[in-house]
XYZ file of C-alpha atoms in Angstrom:
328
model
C 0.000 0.000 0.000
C 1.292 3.692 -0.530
C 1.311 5.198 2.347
C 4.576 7.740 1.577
C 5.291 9.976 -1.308
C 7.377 8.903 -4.365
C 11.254 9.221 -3.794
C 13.363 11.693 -4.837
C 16.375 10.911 -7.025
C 18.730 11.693 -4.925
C 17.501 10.830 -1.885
C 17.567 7.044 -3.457
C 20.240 4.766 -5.605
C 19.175 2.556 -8.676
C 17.183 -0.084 -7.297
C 18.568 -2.535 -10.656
C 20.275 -5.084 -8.557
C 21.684 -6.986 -11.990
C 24.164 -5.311 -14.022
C 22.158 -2.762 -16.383
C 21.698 -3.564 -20.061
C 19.457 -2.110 -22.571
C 16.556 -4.051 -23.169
C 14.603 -3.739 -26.421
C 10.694 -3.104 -26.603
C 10.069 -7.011 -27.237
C 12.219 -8.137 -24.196
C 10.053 -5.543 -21.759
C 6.653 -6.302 -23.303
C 7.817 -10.339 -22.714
C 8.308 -9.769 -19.094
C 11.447 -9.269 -17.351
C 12.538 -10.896 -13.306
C 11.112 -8.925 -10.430
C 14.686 -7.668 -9.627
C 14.844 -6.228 -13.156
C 11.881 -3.596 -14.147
C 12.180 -1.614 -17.005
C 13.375 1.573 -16.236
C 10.787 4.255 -18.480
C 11.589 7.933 -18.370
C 8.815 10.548 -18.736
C 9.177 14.096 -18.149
C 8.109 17.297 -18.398
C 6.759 21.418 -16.859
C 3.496 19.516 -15.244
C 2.377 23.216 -14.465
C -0.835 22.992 -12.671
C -0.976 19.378 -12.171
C -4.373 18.008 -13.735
C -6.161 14.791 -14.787
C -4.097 14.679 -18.570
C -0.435 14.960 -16.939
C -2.150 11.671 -15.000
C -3.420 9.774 -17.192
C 0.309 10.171 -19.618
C 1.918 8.469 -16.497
C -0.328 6.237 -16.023
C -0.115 5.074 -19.487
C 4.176 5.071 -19.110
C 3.836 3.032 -16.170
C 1.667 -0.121 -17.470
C 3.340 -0.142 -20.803
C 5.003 -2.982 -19.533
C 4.351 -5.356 -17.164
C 6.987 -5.034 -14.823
C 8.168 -1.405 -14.868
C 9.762 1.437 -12.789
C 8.627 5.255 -13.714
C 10.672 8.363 -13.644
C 9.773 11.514 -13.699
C 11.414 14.228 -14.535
C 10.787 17.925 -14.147
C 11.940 20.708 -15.308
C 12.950 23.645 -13.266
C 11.772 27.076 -13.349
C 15.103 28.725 -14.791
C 15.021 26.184 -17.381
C 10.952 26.570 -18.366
C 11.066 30.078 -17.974
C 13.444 30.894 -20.425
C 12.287 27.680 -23.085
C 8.635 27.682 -22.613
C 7.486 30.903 -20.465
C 5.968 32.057 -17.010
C 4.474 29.370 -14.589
C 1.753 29.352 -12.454
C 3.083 26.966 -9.717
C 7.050 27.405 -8.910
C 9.271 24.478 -9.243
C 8.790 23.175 -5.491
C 5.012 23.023 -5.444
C 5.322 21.314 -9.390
C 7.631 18.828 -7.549
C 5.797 18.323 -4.427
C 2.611 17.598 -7.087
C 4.221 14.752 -9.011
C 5.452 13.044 -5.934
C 2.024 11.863 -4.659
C 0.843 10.894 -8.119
C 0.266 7.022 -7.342
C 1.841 6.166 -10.702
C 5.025 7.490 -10.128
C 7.856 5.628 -8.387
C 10.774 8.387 -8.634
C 10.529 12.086 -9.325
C 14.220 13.932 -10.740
C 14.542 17.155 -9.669
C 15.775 20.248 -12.198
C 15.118 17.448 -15.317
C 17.315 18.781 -18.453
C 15.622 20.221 -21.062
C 17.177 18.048 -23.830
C 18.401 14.136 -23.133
C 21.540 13.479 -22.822
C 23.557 10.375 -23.433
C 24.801 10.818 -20.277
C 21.291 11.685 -18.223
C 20.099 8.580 -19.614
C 23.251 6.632 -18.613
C 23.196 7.469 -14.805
C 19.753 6.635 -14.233
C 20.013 3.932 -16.560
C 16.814 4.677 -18.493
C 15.700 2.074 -20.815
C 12.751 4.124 -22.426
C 11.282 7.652 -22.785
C 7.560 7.845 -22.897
C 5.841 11.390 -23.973
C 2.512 11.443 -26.391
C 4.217 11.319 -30.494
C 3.841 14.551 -31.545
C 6.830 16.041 -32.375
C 7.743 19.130 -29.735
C 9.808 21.655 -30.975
C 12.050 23.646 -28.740
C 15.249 24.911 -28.299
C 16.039 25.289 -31.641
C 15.066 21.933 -32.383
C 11.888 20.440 -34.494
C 11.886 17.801 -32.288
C 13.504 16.925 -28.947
C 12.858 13.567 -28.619
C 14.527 13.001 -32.218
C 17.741 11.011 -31.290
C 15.577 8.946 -28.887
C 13.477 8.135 -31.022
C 16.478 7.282 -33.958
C 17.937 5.122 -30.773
C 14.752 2.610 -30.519
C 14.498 4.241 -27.107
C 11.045 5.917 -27.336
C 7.245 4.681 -26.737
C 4.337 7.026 -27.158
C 1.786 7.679 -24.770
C -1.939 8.933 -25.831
C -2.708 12.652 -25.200
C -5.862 13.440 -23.318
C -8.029 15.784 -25.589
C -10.154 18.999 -23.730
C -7.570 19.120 -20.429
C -4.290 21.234 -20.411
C -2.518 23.804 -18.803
C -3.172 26.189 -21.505
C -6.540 25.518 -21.698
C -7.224 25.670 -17.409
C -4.759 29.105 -17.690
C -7.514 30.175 -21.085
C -9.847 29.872 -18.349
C -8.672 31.917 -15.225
C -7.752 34.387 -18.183
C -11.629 34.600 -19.530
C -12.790 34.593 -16.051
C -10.716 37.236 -14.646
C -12.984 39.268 -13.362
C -15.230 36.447 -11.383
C -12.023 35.175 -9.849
C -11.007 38.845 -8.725
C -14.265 39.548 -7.360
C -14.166 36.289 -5.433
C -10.776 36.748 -3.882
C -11.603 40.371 -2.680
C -14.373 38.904 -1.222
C -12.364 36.255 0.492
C -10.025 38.911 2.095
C -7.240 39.013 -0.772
C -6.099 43.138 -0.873
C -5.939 44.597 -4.615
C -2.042 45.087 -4.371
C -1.794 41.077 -3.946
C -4.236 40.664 -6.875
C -2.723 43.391 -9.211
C -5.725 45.149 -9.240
C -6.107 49.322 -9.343
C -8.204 51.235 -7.159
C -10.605 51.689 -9.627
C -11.371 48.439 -10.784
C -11.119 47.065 -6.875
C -14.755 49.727 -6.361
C -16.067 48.145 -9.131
C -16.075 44.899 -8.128
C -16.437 45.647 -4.628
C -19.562 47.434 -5.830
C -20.698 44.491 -8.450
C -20.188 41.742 -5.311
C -22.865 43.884 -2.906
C -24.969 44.125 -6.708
C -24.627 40.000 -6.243
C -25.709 39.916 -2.571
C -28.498 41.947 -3.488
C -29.405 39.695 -6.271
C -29.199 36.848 -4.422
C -31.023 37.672 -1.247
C -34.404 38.864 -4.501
C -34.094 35.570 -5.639
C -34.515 33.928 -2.210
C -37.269 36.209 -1.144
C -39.175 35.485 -4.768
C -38.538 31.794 -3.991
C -39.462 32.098 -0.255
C -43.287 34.104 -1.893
C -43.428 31.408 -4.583
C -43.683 29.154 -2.132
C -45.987 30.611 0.126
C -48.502 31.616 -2.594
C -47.835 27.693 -3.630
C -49.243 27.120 0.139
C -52.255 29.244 -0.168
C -53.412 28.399 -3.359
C -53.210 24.967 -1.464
C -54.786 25.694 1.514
C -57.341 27.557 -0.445
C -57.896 25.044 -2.625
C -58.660 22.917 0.038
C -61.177 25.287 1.707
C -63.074 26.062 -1.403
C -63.910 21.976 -1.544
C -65.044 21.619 1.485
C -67.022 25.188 1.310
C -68.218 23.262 -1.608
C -69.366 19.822 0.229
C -70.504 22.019 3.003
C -73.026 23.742 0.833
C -74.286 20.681 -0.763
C -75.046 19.046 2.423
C -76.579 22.575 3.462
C -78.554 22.645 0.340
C -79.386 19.036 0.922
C -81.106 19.856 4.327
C -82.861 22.817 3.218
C -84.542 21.179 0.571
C -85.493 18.358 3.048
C -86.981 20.684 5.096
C -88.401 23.384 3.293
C -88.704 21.147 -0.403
C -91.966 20.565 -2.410
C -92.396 17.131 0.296
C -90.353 18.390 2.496
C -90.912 17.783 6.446
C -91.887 21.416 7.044
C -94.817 21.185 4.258
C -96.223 18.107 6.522
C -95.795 19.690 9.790
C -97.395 22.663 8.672
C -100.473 21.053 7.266
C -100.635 19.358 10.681
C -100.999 22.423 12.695
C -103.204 24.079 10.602
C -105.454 20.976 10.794
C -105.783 21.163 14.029
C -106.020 25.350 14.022
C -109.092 24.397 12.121
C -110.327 22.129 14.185
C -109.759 24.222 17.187
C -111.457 27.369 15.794
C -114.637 25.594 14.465
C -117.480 24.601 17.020
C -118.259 21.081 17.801
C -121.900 19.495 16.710
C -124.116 18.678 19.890
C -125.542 15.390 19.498
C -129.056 15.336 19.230
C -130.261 14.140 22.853
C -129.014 17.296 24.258
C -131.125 18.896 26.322
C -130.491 22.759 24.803
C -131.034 21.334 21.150
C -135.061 21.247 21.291
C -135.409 25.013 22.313
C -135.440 27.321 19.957
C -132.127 30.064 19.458
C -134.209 32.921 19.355
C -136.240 32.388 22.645
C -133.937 32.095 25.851
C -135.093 30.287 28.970
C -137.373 32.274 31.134
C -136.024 32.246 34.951
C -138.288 30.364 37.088
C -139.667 33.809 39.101
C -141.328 35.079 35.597
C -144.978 34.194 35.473
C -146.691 34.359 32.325
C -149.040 37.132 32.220
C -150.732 36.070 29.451
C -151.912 32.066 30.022
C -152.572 31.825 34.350
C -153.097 28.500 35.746
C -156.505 27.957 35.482
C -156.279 26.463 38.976
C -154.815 25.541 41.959
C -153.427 22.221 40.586
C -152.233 23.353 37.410
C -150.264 25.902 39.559
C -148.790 23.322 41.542
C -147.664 21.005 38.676
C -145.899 24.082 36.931
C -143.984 24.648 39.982
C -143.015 21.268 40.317
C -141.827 21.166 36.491
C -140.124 24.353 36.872
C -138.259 23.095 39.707
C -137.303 19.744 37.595
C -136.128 21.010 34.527
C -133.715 23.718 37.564
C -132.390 20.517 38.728
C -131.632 19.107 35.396
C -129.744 22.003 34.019
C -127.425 22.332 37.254
């Protein structure tokens, strides 16, 4: 298991125990003893360490199946005056390659052009580096006499990734990433930035608070007019079932045969029948007189027919007296 960083060159001695001979590209693809990997060389700025500089050593160290990778980097004399300005300095570039899990040796201040001699001392059997030919230092091609010597194997380059392209980036984006490291607490003299130009995006990151905390307030009010269309929703249906039901009753009650229709016939049947006066039967004793003539008390006498006699007195009396009885 890793657990350490790759090895500096000279903090380490060729680990080839056997004498060191050349070995051609069909004795390393074959297979050599575990004591005996091939020794593959790949090297390079690796400015800004990224996922292509990766993927070229992990191709140069399973080109063969026993193998021992070297890498070699430039320094930042040497790149600045072939290639140009870097964005990481040479210690942070070496630092970078060392915990790359493909790599088994890093070589500090790498030359610029092989060497007979280079090669010799860390008895390199093969150089990997993608087959395009790289011009530099006055040459079409640098990796011309390795390749002449048998000595070279190409790797594949990783299309959309490179240095350029992540440095084309920060470049585009220049203002974002000034903005955000103001904002971080970077001053304008450590970001090469005037005065003017540190207002304005001092004034455009408030513009992006203020942006921000509108777009969280019209998402916080979307949301609560979401919930009261909701909970009005809700209400209106069972307004809606309420009023049925409501509508139901009424009708029930107050409907063509509804129960108030009956009830009311009912008590206006029996308003009738308490407002109209009951038939006497016929044996009653007030039914035979007439409704014009009214009882005459017992103390009248009629003038007009006396009692012819004593007797006939008597026996009026004694009727009289009857018929008082029967009507108390």
């Amino acid at each position: 298991t890793l657990t350490a960083p790759a090895p500096f060159a000279d903090e380490t001695s060729c680990q080839c125990q056997a004498p060191h001979e050349r070995l051609t590209i069909a004795q390393a693809r074959l297979g050599t003893p575990a004591d005996r990997p091939v020794r593959v060389y790949a090297d390079g700025i690796f400015d800004l360490f990224h996922a292509g500089h990766a993927r070229a050593l992990m191709q140069a160290k399973t080109l063969f199946p026993n193998s021992y990778l070297l890498v070699g980097v430039c320094s930042d004399d040497l790149t600045h005056k072939f290639k140009g300005f870097t964005v990481m300095n040479e210690t942070e570039r070496y630092e970078a390659l060392r915990h790359c899990r493909y790599v088994d040796e890093v070589i500090r201040d790498a030359p610029w052009t092989l060497t007979p001699e280079f090669l010799e001392k860390h008895k390199i059997d093969f150089v990997a580096h993608d087959d395009i030919p790289y011009s530099s230092a006055g040459s079409d091609d640098v990796y011309k006499h390795i390749k002449e010597a048998g000595m070279f194997v190409p790797t594949q380059r990783t299309e959309g990734i490179s240095t350029s392209d992540i440095i084309t980036r920060i470049v585009r984006d220049y203002d974002v990433y000034a903005r955000r490291n103001l904002q971080r607490g970077y001053t304008a003299k450590e970001l090469n930035v005037s005065f003017i130009n540190e207002k304005k995006y001092r004034f455009q990151n408030q513009v992006d608070k203020m942006k921000e905390k509108v777009k969280n307030v019209e998402e916080k009010s979307k949301e609560f007019v979401y919930k009261v269309e909701e909970k009005s929703h809700d209400l209106i249906q069972k307004w809606e079932e309420k009023s049925r039901e409501f509508i139901g009753n009424f009708l029930e009650l107050f409907g063509p045969d509804g129960a108030w229709k009956q009830m009311f016939q009912e008590r206006s049947g029996r308003m009738l029948q308490a407002f109209s006066p009951r038939q006497s039967p016929n044996s009653s004793p007030t039914r035979g007189r007439s409704p014009s003539r009214s009882p005459s008390p017992p103390w009248v006498i009629n003038k007009t027919s006396p009692p012819s006699s004593p007797k006939a007195a008597s026996a009026s009396l004694s009727s009289m007296s009857e018929g008082d009885e029967d009507e108390k």
